């Protein structure tokens, strides 16, 4: 079958809940993906930063295959020999005391919401049923009904209500608005240190630090959703570190498995996750031995291959070169590490289509932004190769005007 036929199958049998580029991938290795028609592309999206370690990383693959041959799922009705070591390694790497493993990112966000509410009732003393969590305009935390309910994006919410109460939205990047929104019933403030799906939106410098200070002052838990920004993507293990902030609650996913399997987690100290009792929360697959073995290998690769430093150094270089492209359609180049957004004055989709024809895969976000987030194993030579094409496409702006 050729790509046309695969696309037809998808269009016929799949709900049309995405608008993908029409590339049908059947193979990938490192930063490169290959389509069914024999074309080769540099992946500049990394599955929304899930494959920071590169596609089909051999060490993660080895761990996955070995674990598959032993045991894949026990459910948490029983224990397994992978979850404990995985969470120990995860906590030691990140500096938190406890972790609760889940599968998708949205599930981890839901888990954080439950944990923070529980802390609010059990520890802060908020009256039952009154807990409030503050979130930001432009947020993206996943797609469950509770999560889209507190989105500011009408397309995410339309016709999906009624929604879960208990969430308050404030402008992103405005500490004064945050402090003004806090009431005695506020239990948490959740944010992305850089808004990925919102268009690689960076808050003003000092915002995260101010938010952490305000939260501490009012006994409100700071919850960082680092599902996309975490695990090295922005040139630090966590983007919060750029401002020296250690959130009370850390949510991770995506690259926690290097793209092999859905693995997510909530990290806190004992005062929060320590409140859960048997029956309070669960997941059939969460913490399963296959996901745990994969997570262990995925973390090990980040450490062994110094992917955090790579992201910092190569990201600086990539962003610097992009910023020097003198194209009339570029409004702004921004980002940290290998998490870069190029905001255009015009729709970004045609540029993504054009880059795809030259062998580079990226996806527009928020209409006018091209996100460049290649696997962190990318080399400088590969970035240089990509830059040649990116510059050519952005300088040919008349084609799209
Ligand atoms: C991708 C993402 C999520 C949701 O993760 P899923 O695995 O798709 O459920 C949540 N928050 C952020 C910041 C994300 O980038």
Short mmCIF file of C-alpha atoms and ligand atoms in Angstrom, two decimals:
data_model
loop_
_atom_site.label_atom_id
_atom_site.label_comp_id
_atom_site.label_asym_id
_atom_site.label_seq_id
_atom_site.Cartn_x
_atom_site.Cartn_y
_atom_site.Cartn_z
CA UNK A 1 0.00 0.00 0.00
CA UNK A 2 1.17 3.58 -0.60
CA UNK A 3 0.59 6.55 1.67
CA UNK A 4 -2.60 7.54 -0.14
CA UNK A 5 -4.22 4.22 0.74
CA UNK A 6 -3.15 4.39 4.39
CA UNK A 7 -4.52 7.90 4.65
CA UNK A 8 -7.80 6.75 3.14
CA UNK A 9 -8.10 4.02 5.79
CA UNK A 10 -7.51 6.53 8.56
CA UNK A 11 -10.00 8.96 7.10
CA UNK A 12 -12.58 6.20 6.82
CA UNK A 13 -12.17 4.45 10.14
CA UNK A 14 -10.68 7.00 12.52
CA UNK A 15 -12.48 9.84 14.21
CA UNK A 16 -11.17 13.02 12.63
CA UNK A 17 -9.86 14.50 15.86
CA UNK A 18 -6.49 15.55 14.39
CA UNK A 19 -5.27 17.42 11.32
CA UNK A 20 -1.97 15.62 10.66
CA UNK A 21 0.57 16.24 7.93
CA UNK A 22 0.05 13.52 5.34
CA UNK A 23 3.24 11.61 6.06
CA UNK A 24 2.72 7.91 6.79
CA UNK A 25 5.66 6.82 8.92
CA UNK A 26 6.62 3.17 9.10
CA UNK A 27 10.11 3.29 10.59
CA UNK A 28 12.27 5.59 12.68
CA UNK A 29 15.73 5.74 14.20
CA UNK A 30 17.26 8.54 16.26
CA UNK A 31 16.22 11.87 14.76
CA UNK A 32 15.12 10.34 11.45
CA UNK A 33 11.75 8.94 10.41
CA UNK A 34 10.90 7.15 7.15
CA UNK A 35 7.58 7.00 5.34
CA UNK A 36 5.94 4.17 3.43
CA UNK A 37 6.90 5.80 0.13
CA UNK A 38 10.60 5.62 1.00
CA UNK A 39 11.13 9.26 2.01
CA UNK A 40 13.34 10.25 4.92
CA UNK A 41 12.62 13.14 7.30
CA UNK A 42 14.28 14.88 10.20
CA UNK A 43 11.78 14.84 13.06
CA UNK A 44 11.55 18.32 14.58
CA UNK A 45 8.54 17.57 16.79
CA UNK A 46 9.71 14.47 18.70
CA UNK A 47 6.09 13.42 19.29
CA UNK A 48 5.55 16.55 21.36
CA UNK A 49 8.82 15.86 23.21
CA UNK A 50 8.06 12.22 24.02
CA UNK A 51 11.06 10.99 22.04
CA UNK A 52 13.69 13.29 23.53
CA UNK A 53 16.03 10.28 23.59
CA UNK A 54 15.57 9.74 19.84
CA UNK A 55 13.32 7.22 18.11
CA UNK A 56 13.73 3.56 19.00
CA UNK A 57 16.71 4.18 21.25
CA UNK A 58 18.61 0.86 21.33
CA UNK A 59 19.10 0.84 25.13
CA UNK A 60 15.45 1.53 25.84
CA UNK A 61 14.48 -1.03 23.22
CA UNK A 62 16.70 -3.62 24.87
CA UNK A 63 15.10 -2.95 28.25
CA UNK A 64 11.61 -3.11 26.74
CA UNK A 65 12.20 -6.38 24.90
CA UNK A 66 13.88 -8.00 27.90
CA UNK A 67 11.03 -6.98 30.17
CA UNK A 68 8.39 -8.14 27.68
CA UNK A 69 9.91 -11.59 27.80
CA UNK A 70 9.61 -11.71 31.59
CA UNK A 71 6.38 -10.04 32.74
CA UNK A 72 4.44 -7.04 31.39
CA UNK A 73 1.51 -6.50 33.70
CA UNK A 74 0.68 -7.55 37.21
CA UNK A 75 -1.81 -4.81 38.10
CA UNK A 76 -1.18 -3.21 41.44
CA UNK A 77 -3.20 -5.92 43.14
CA UNK A 78 0.25 -7.53 43.32
CA UNK A 79 3.73 -6.05 43.42
CA UNK A 80 6.41 -6.25 40.75
CA UNK A 81 10.19 -6.03 40.75
CA UNK A 82 10.42 -2.99 38.45
CA UNK A 83 8.18 -0.31 39.96
CA UNK A 84 10.11 0.16 43.21
CA UNK A 85 13.52 0.56 41.54
CA UNK A 86 11.96 2.82 38.87
CA UNK A 87 10.43 5.18 41.42
CA UNK A 88 13.58 5.20 43.55
CA UNK A 89 15.69 6.14 40.54
CA UNK A 90 13.14 8.74 39.47
CA UNK A 91 13.00 10.32 42.92
CA UNK A 92 16.78 10.35 43.28
CA UNK A 93 17.20 12.00 39.90
CA UNK A 94 14.53 14.64 40.50
CA UNK A 95 14.91 15.26 44.21
CA UNK A 96 11.37 14.41 45.29
CA UNK A 97 10.45 12.00 48.08
CA UNK A 98 7.58 10.14 46.42
CA UNK A 99 6.17 9.38 42.99
CA UNK A 100 2.85 8.05 41.74
CA UNK A 101 3.11 6.39 38.32
CA UNK A 102 0.33 6.66 35.74
CA UNK A 103 0.18 6.27 31.97
CA UNK A 104 -0.86 9.29 29.92
CA UNK A 105 -0.03 12.86 30.77
CA UNK A 106 -3.66 13.76 31.28
CA UNK A 107 -3.99 11.00 33.88
CA UNK A 108 -1.02 12.39 35.75
CA UNK A 109 -2.60 15.86 35.70
CA UNK A 110 -5.84 14.37 37.06
CA UNK A 111 -3.81 12.59 39.71
CA UNK A 112 -2.15 15.86 40.70
CA UNK A 113 -5.55 17.57 40.92
CA UNK A 114 -6.81 14.83 43.26
CA UNK A 115 -3.63 14.87 45.36
CA UNK A 116 -3.65 18.64 45.75
CA UNK A 117 -7.35 18.73 46.64
CA UNK A 118 -6.81 16.00 49.20
CA UNK A 119 -3.94 17.96 50.71
CA UNK A 120 -6.21 21.01 50.80
CA UNK A 121 -8.87 19.21 52.82
CA UNK A 122 -6.67 17.01 54.99
CA UNK A 123 -3.83 19.42 55.73
CA UNK A 124 -4.77 22.98 54.86
CA UNK A 125 -8.26 22.57 56.33
CA UNK A 126 -10.34 23.80 53.41
CA UNK A 127 -14.07 23.06 53.98
CA UNK A 128 -15.21 19.92 52.17
CA UNK A 129 -16.07 20.45 48.51
CA UNK A 130 -14.71 24.01 48.41
CA UNK A 131 -11.16 23.53 47.10
CA UNK A 132 -10.06 25.84 44.30
CA UNK A 133 -7.18 25.37 41.90
CA UNK A 134 -5.89 28.32 39.89
CA UNK A 135 -4.80 27.71 36.29
CA UNK A 136 -3.61 29.96 33.46
CA UNK A 137 -5.14 31.32 30.31
CA UNK A 138 -3.67 29.53 27.31
CA UNK A 139 -2.96 26.39 29.34
CA UNK A 140 -2.74 22.91 27.91
CA UNK A 141 -2.92 20.09 30.44
CA UNK A 142 -4.60 17.33 28.43
CA UNK A 143 -7.97 16.28 27.12
CA UNK A 144 -10.11 14.76 29.87
CA UNK A 145 -13.41 16.46 30.62
CA UNK A 146 -12.10 17.98 33.86
CA UNK A 147 -8.98 19.31 32.14
CA UNK A 148 -10.66 20.77 29.05
CA UNK A 149 -13.21 22.27 31.42
CA UNK A 150 -10.59 24.69 32.73
CA UNK A 151 -9.05 25.40 29.32
CA UNK A 152 -9.41 28.86 27.80
CA UNK A 153 -9.46 27.34 24.32
CA UNK A 154 -13.05 27.29 23.07
CA UNK A 155 -12.28 24.54 20.53
CA UNK A 156 -11.20 22.21 23.35
CA UNK A 157 -14.41 22.79 25.34
CA UNK A 158 -17.19 23.30 22.84
CA UNK A 159 -19.96 20.71 23.23
CA UNK A 160 -18.08 18.78 25.92
CA UNK A 161 -19.66 20.28 29.02
CA UNK A 162 -20.84 20.25 31.74
CA UNK A 163 -17.48 20.66 33.40
CA UNK A 164 -15.90 20.09 36.81
CA UNK A 165 -16.12 23.11 39.11
CA UNK A 166 -13.33 24.31 41.36
CA UNK A 167 -10.98 25.94 38.84
CA UNK A 168 -10.19 29.61 38.43
CA UNK A 169 -8.27 31.05 35.47
CA UNK A 170 -5.81 33.93 35.55
CA UNK A 171 -3.65 35.54 32.83
CA UNK A 172 -0.38 33.68 32.24
CA UNK A 173 2.68 35.62 33.30
CA UNK A 174 0.92 37.98 35.70
CA UNK A 175 1.86 37.44 39.36
CA UNK A 176 -0.42 40.25 40.55
CA UNK A 177 -3.44 38.53 39.01
CA UNK A 178 -2.36 35.27 40.60
CA UNK A 179 -2.15 36.74 44.08
CA UNK A 180 -5.49 38.53 43.63
CA UNK A 181 -7.18 35.23 42.67
CA UNK A 182 -6.05 33.40 45.80
CA UNK A 183 -8.76 32.82 48.43
CA UNK A 184 -8.66 30.89 51.72
CA UNK A 185 -9.92 27.89 49.70
CA UNK A 186 -7.12 27.94 47.10
CA UNK A 187 -5.16 24.71 47.32
CA UNK A 188 -2.98 24.86 44.22
CA UNK A 189 -1.72 26.90 41.29
CA UNK A 190 -0.95 24.86 38.19
CA UNK A 191 1.09 26.09 35.26
CA UNK A 192 3.43 25.13 32.46
CA UNK A 193 6.80 26.91 32.87
CA UNK A 194 6.66 27.43 29.09
CA UNK A 195 3.29 26.93 27.39
CA UNK A 196 3.98 24.36 24.68
CA UNK A 197 0.65 23.83 22.96
CA UNK A 198 -0.20 27.46 23.62
CA UNK A 199 2.52 28.32 21.08
CA UNK A 200 5.84 28.00 22.96
CA UNK A 201 4.79 30.97 25.09
CA UNK A 202 7.38 32.18 27.57
CA UNK A 203 6.23 34.12 30.62
CA UNK A 204 8.14 37.28 31.60
CA UNK A 205 11.44 36.59 33.39
CA UNK A 206 10.93 36.16 37.11
CA UNK A 207 7.32 34.99 36.80
CA UNK A 208 7.93 31.47 38.01
CA UNK A 209 9.97 32.71 40.93
CA UNK A 210 7.29 35.23 41.86
CA UNK A 211 4.57 32.59 41.53
CA UNK A 212 6.49 30.27 43.83
CA UNK A 213 6.92 33.05 46.39
CA UNK A 214 3.25 33.96 46.26
CA UNK A 215 2.18 30.32 46.61
CA UNK A 216 4.45 29.84 49.61
CA UNK A 217 3.12 33.01 51.24
CA UNK A 218 -0.49 31.80 50.97
CA UNK A 219 0.07 28.11 51.70
CA UNK A 220 -0.87 27.16 48.14
CA UNK A 221 0.85 24.28 46.35
CA UNK A 222 2.74 25.17 43.19
CA UNK A 223 2.04 22.51 40.56
CA UNK A 224 4.28 22.46 37.49
CA UNK A 225 3.07 20.56 34.46
CA UNK A 226 6.43 19.66 32.90
CA UNK A 227 5.05 16.87 30.75
CA UNK A 228 6.45 18.63 27.70
CA UNK A 229 9.12 20.95 29.14
CA UNK A 230 10.63 18.43 31.55
CA UNK A 231 13.36 15.81 31.31
CA UNK A 232 15.85 18.00 29.52
CA UNK A 233 13.80 19.58 26.75
CA UNK A 234 14.57 23.19 27.75
CA UNK A 235 18.22 22.70 28.68
CA UNK A 236 17.58 21.93 32.35
CA UNK A 237 16.15 18.72 33.77
CA UNK A 238 13.06 20.80 34.56
CA UNK A 239 12.21 24.17 33.05
CA UNK A 240 11.35 25.39 36.58
CA UNK A 241 15.06 25.27 37.37
CA UNK A 242 15.73 28.18 35.04
CA UNK A 243 14.39 30.36 37.86
CA UNK A 244 15.62 28.24 40.72
CA UNK A 245 12.12 27.06 41.51
CA UNK A 246 11.30 23.66 42.97
CA UNK A 247 7.54 23.15 42.53
CA UNK A 248 5.64 21.35 45.31
CA UNK A 249 4.06 19.08 42.74
CA UNK A 250 5.81 18.05 39.53
CA UNK A 251 3.95 16.35 36.69
CA UNK A 252 5.91 14.47 34.02
CA UNK A 253 5.15 12.10 31.16
CA UNK A 254 6.06 11.96 27.49
CA UNK A 255 9.89 11.48 27.50
CA UNK A 256 9.63 9.49 30.73
CA UNK A 257 9.33 6.49 28.40
CA UNK A 258 11.37 7.81 25.48
CA UNK A 259 8.30 7.24 23.34
CA UNK A 260 8.07 3.49 23.84
CA UNK A 261 5.00 3.37 25.97
CA UNK A 262 2.76 5.77 27.90
CA UNK A 263 4.44 6.41 31.25
CA UNK A 264 3.67 9.45 33.40
CA UNK A 265 4.12 10.35 37.05
CA UNK A 266 3.35 12.84 39.75
CA UNK A 267 6.25 13.75 42.04
CA UNK A 268 5.93 15.41 45.46
CA UNK A 269 7.32 15.16 48.93
CA UNK A 270 5.63 12.94 51.53
CA UNK A 271 3.27 15.65 52.76
CA UNK A 272 1.21 15.39 49.55
CA UNK A 273 1.39 11.93 47.98
CA UNK A 274 1.81 10.46 51.45
CA UNK A 275 -1.86 11.30 52.08
CA UNK A 276 -3.17 8.67 49.63
CA UNK A 277 -4.62 5.55 51.24
CA UNK A 278 -5.52 2.24 49.58
CA UNK A 279 -8.54 2.74 47.35
CA UNK A 280 -8.07 6.51 46.92
CA UNK A 281 -6.62 6.29 43.45
CA UNK A 282 -5.42 3.74 40.95
CA UNK A 283 -4.78 2.58 37.42
CA UNK A 284 -4.66 -0.93 36.00
CA UNK A 285 -1.56 -0.18 33.95
CA UNK A 286 0.03 2.53 36.11
CA UNK A 287 3.38 1.35 37.50
CA UNK A 288 3.33 -1.84 35.45
CA UNK A 289 6.64 -3.70 35.08
CA UNK A 290 6.98 -3.04 31.35
CA UNK A 291 6.42 0.71 31.69
CA UNK A 292 8.67 0.82 34.74
CA UNK A 293 11.52 -1.02 33.02
CA UNK A 294 11.17 1.32 30.04
CA UNK A 295 11.10 4.35 32.34
CA UNK A 296 14.28 3.24 34.08
CA UNK A 297 16.11 2.89 30.76
CA UNK A 298 14.68 6.17 29.44
CA UNK A 299 15.99 8.07 32.49
CA UNK A 300 19.34 6.32 32.26
CA UNK A 301 19.75 7.45 28.65
CA UNK A 302 19.04 11.07 29.61
CA UNK A 303 21.80 10.88 32.23
CA UNK A 304 24.34 8.77 30.30
CA UNK A 305 24.12 10.78 27.10
CA UNK A 306 24.02 14.11 28.92
CA UNK A 307 20.93 15.09 27.01
CA UNK A 308 20.15 18.03 29.30
CA UNK A 309 23.47 19.73 28.49
CA UNK A 310 23.10 18.83 24.81
CA UNK A 311 19.70 20.49 24.75
CA UNK A 312 21.11 23.61 26.41
CA UNK A 313 24.12 23.96 24.11
CA UNK A 314 22.58 22.92 20.80
CA UNK A 315 19.41 24.84 21.62
CA UNK A 316 21.38 28.04 22.13
CA UNK A 317 23.07 27.47 18.79
CA UNK A 318 19.87 26.57 16.90
CA UNK A 319 17.93 29.50 18.34
CA UNK A 320 20.78 31.92 17.65
CA UNK A 321 20.95 30.84 14.01
CA UNK A 322 17.16 31.04 13.60
CA UNK A 323 17.17 34.53 15.08
CA UNK A 324 19.61 35.66 12.40
CA UNK A 325 17.30 34.69 9.54
CA UNK A 326 16.11 37.97 8.10
CA UNK A 327 12.68 37.02 6.87
CA UNK A 328 9.79 39.45 6.68
CA UNK A 329 7.39 36.77 7.98
CA UNK A 330 9.26 36.11 11.23
CA UNK A 331 7.74 37.96 14.15
CA UNK A 332 9.74 36.36 16.97
CA UNK A 333 12.11 33.50 17.72
CA UNK A 334 11.85 32.31 21.31
CA UNK A 335 12.42 29.31 23.51
CA UNK A 336 14.86 27.59 25.84
CA UNK A 337 17.14 24.70 24.97
CA UNK A 338 15.85 22.67 22.06
CA UNK A 339 12.33 23.95 22.65
CA UNK A 340 12.01 26.73 20.12
CA UNK A 341 9.05 28.57 18.67
CA UNK A 342 9.25 30.70 15.55
CA UNK A 343 6.24 32.96 15.48
CA UNK A 344 5.23 34.17 12.04
CA UNK A 345 3.10 37.09 10.93
CA UNK A 346 1.17 34.64 8.72
CA UNK A 347 -0.24 31.10 9.12
CA UNK A 348 2.53 28.57 9.77
CA UNK A 349 0.94 25.55 8.13
CA UNK A 350 2.17 26.24 4.55
CA UNK A 351 5.71 26.58 5.88
CA UNK A 352 5.41 23.23 7.65
CA UNK A 353 4.15 21.67 4.40
CA UNK A 354 7.05 23.22 2.55
CA UNK A 355 9.59 22.00 5.12
CA UNK A 356 8.10 18.55 4.86
CA UNK A 357 8.78 18.57 1.10
CA UNK A 358 12.42 19.27 1.97
CA UNK A 359 12.57 16.43 4.49
CA UNK A 360 11.87 18.19 7.78
CA UNK A 361 8.83 17.39 9.90
CA UNK A 362 7.40 20.03 12.17
CA UNK A 363 3.91 21.00 13.13
CA UNK A 364 2.36 24.40 13.43
CA UNK A 365 1.02 25.24 16.84
CA UNK A 366 -1.46 27.94 17.57
CA UNK A 367 -1.86 28.82 13.89
CA UNK A 368 1.19 31.06 13.46
CA UNK A 369 3.98 29.32 15.39
CA UNK A 370 6.42 26.70 14.07
CA UNK A 371 7.79 24.63 16.93
CA UNK A 372 11.29 23.21 16.56
CA UNK A 373 11.80 20.48 19.14
CA UNK A 374 13.98 17.74 17.63
CA UNK A 375 15.13 14.74 19.66
CA UNK A 376 17.90 15.86 22.02
CA UNK A 377 20.32 13.42 20.39
CA UNK A 378 20.43 15.61 17.29
CA UNK A 379 23.92 16.65 16.14
CA UNK A 380 25.17 20.09 15.18
CA UNK A 381 25.63 18.89 11.59
CA UNK A 382 22.01 17.81 11.45
CA UNK A 383 20.91 21.19 12.82
CA UNK A 384 23.03 22.93 10.18
CA UNK A 385 21.45 20.83 7.47
CA UNK A 386 17.98 21.70 8.77
CA UNK A 387 18.83 25.40 9.05
CA UNK A 388 19.68 25.55 5.35
CA UNK A 389 16.19 24.36 4.48
CA UNK A 390 14.43 26.38 7.17
CA UNK A 391 16.10 29.54 5.95
CA UNK A 392 15.25 28.77 2.32
CA UNK A 393 11.60 28.19 3.21
CA UNK A 394 11.29 31.27 5.40
CA UNK A 395 13.01 33.45 2.79
CA UNK A 396 10.60 32.24 0.11
CA UNK A 397 7.80 33.93 2.00
CA UNK A 398 6.39 35.52 -1.16
CA UNK A 399 5.18 32.11 -2.19
CA UNK A 400 2.81 32.16 0.77
CA UNK A 401 1.90 35.82 0.94
C1 LIG B 1 1.06 16.50 26.15
C2 LIG B 1 0.74 17.27 27.36
C3 LIG B 1 -0.23 16.83 28.28
C4 LIG B 1 -1.09 15.62 28.04
O1 LIG B 1 -0.37 14.43 27.90
P1 LIG B 1 -1.09 13.18 27.20
O2 LIG B 1 -0.09 12.09 27.35
O3 LIG B 1 -1.35 13.56 25.78
O4 LIG B 1 -2.35 12.93 27.94
C5 LIG B 1 -0.41 17.58 29.42
N1 LIG B 1 0.30 18.69 29.66
C6 LIG B 1 1.23 19.14 28.80
C7 LIG B 1 2.00 20.38 29.14
C8 LIG B 1 1.46 18.48 27.61
O5 LIG B 1 2.36 18.94 26.74
#
